[in-house]
XYZ file of C-alpha atoms in Angstrom:
176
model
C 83.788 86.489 82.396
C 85.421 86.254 85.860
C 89.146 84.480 86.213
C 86.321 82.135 88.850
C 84.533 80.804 85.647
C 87.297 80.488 83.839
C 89.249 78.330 86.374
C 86.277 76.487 86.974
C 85.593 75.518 83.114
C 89.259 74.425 83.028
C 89.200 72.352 85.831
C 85.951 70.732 84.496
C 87.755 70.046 81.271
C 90.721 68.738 82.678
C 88.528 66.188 84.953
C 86.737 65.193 81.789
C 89.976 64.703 79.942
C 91.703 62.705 82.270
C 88.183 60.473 82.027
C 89.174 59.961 78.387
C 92.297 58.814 79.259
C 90.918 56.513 81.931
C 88.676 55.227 79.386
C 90.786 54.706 76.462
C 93.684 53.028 78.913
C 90.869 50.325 79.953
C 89.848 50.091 76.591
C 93.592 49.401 75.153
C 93.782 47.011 78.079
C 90.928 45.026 77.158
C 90.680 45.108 73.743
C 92.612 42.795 71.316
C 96.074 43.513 69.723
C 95.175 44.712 66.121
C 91.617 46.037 66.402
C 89.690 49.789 65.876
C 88.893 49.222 69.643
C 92.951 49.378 70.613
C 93.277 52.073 68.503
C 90.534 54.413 69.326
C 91.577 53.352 72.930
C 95.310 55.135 71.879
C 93.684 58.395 70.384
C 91.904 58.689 73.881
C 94.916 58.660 75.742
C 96.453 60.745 73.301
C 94.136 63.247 73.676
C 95.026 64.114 77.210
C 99.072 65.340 75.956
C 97.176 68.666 75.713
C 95.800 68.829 79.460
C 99.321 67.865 80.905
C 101.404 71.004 78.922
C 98.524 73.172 80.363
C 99.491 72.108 84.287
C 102.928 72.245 83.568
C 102.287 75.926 82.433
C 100.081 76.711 85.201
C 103.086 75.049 87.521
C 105.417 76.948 86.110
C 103.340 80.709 86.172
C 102.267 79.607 90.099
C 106.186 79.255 90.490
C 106.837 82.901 88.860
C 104.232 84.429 90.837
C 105.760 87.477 93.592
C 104.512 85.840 97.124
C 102.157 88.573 98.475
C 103.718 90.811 100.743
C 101.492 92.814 103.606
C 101.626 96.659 102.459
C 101.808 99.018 106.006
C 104.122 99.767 108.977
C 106.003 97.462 110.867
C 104.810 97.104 113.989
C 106.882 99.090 116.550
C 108.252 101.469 113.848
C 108.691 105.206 115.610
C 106.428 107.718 114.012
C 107.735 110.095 112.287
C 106.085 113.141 110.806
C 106.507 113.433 107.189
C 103.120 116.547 106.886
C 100.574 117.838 108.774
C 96.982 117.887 107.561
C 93.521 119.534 108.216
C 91.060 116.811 108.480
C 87.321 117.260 108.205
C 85.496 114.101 108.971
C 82.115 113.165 106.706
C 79.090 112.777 108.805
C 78.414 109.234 109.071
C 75.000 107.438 107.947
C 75.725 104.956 111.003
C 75.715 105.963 114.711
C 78.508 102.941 114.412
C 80.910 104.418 111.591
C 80.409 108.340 113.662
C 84.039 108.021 115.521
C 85.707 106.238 113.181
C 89.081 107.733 113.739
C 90.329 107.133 117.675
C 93.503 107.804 119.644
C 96.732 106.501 118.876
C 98.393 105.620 115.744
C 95.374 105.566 112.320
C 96.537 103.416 109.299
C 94.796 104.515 106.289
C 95.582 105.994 102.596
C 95.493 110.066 101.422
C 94.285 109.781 97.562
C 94.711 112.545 95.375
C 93.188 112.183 91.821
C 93.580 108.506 91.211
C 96.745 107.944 93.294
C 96.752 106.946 97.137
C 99.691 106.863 99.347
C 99.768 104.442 102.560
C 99.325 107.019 105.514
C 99.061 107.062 109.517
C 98.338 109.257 111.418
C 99.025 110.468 114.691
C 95.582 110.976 116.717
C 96.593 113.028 119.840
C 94.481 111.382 122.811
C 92.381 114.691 123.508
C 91.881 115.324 120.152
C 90.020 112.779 118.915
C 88.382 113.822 114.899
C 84.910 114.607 114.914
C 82.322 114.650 111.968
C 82.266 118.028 110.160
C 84.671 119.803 112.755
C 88.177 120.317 111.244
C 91.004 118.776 113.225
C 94.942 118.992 112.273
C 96.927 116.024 112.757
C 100.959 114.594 111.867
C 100.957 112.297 109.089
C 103.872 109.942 108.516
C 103.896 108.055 104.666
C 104.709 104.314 104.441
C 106.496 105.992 100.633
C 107.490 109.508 101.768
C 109.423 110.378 98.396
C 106.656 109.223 96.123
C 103.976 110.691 98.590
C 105.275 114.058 99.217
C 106.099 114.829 95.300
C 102.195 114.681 95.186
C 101.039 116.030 98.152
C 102.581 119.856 98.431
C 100.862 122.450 100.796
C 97.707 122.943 100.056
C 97.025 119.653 97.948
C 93.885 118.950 98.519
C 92.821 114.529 99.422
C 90.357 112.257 100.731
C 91.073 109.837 103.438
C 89.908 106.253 103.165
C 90.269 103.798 105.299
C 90.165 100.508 103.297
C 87.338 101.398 100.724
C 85.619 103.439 102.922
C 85.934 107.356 102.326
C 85.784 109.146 105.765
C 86.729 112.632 105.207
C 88.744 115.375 103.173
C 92.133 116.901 104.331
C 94.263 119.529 103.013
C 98.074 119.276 103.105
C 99.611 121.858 105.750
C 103.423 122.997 106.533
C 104.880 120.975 108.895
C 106.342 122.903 111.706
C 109.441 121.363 113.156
């Protein structure tokens, strides 16, 4: 089951609660002072107590909730080199995904086993990557502490871009 379904089966109950209610408010208004009617007409609106500590909690959790914050570089942040990596591009199954890397400033993420550490790279303007050609490039880490505990020389990652895998790299020395 998908949180979707879920949300959608709650809303659906709440809209047929709050029917109840409805229902059992027009019945109490209608129906004479001591009678079954008035009283079933009560246990209707009754029933929809339940519904209202649900909203309150859902209220309260939307209210807890961290606002989403955009992970990546501010724009006009200097680059600064944190490594240097070899890149070897995978050749692409598209003509269309065969340059994916251009010149200028690459955001993407290095993985390594089942971490991955915002990256970008520095793409020098005559040496764009190409498929199956190695290439070495600056890379500067959105986390450098976390990031370069994991990636020592000669760690070995993949590059993705989103969810897309475009090459392997190898971690280098950077030269100062």
């Amino acid at each position: 089951m998908n949180p979707a379904s879920i949300s959608a089966r709650r809303q659906i109950i709440v809209v047929v609660m709050l029917l109840f209610a409805l229902a059992g408010g027009l019945v109490r208004w209608f129906a004479p002072q001591p009678s079954l009617a008035r009283d079933l007409g009560s246990l209707l609106m009754v029933l929809w107590l339940p519904i209202v500590g649900n909203i309150i909690g859902w209220l309260m959790q939307r209210a807890k909730a961290p606002k989403h914050q955009l992970q990546g570089f501010a724009a006009g942040t200097v680059f600064e080199p944190h490594a240097r990596i070899e890149l070897t591009l995978l050749a692409a199954e598209t003509p269309r995904l065969s340059r994916p890397i251009r010149a200028g400033w690459f955001d993407g993420a290095l993985v390594v086993g089942s971490e991955g550490f915002t990256a970008r790279l520095a793409v020098p303007s005559d040496g764009e990557p190409v498929p199956e050609v190695p290439c070495t490039l600056e890379v500067q880490f959105l986390r450098p502490e976390l990031a370069l505990a994991q990636l020592t020389v000669g760690t070995k990652a993949a590059l993705l871009s989103g969810r897309t895998l475009l090459g392997m790299c190898r971690v280098l020395p950077l030269e100062r």
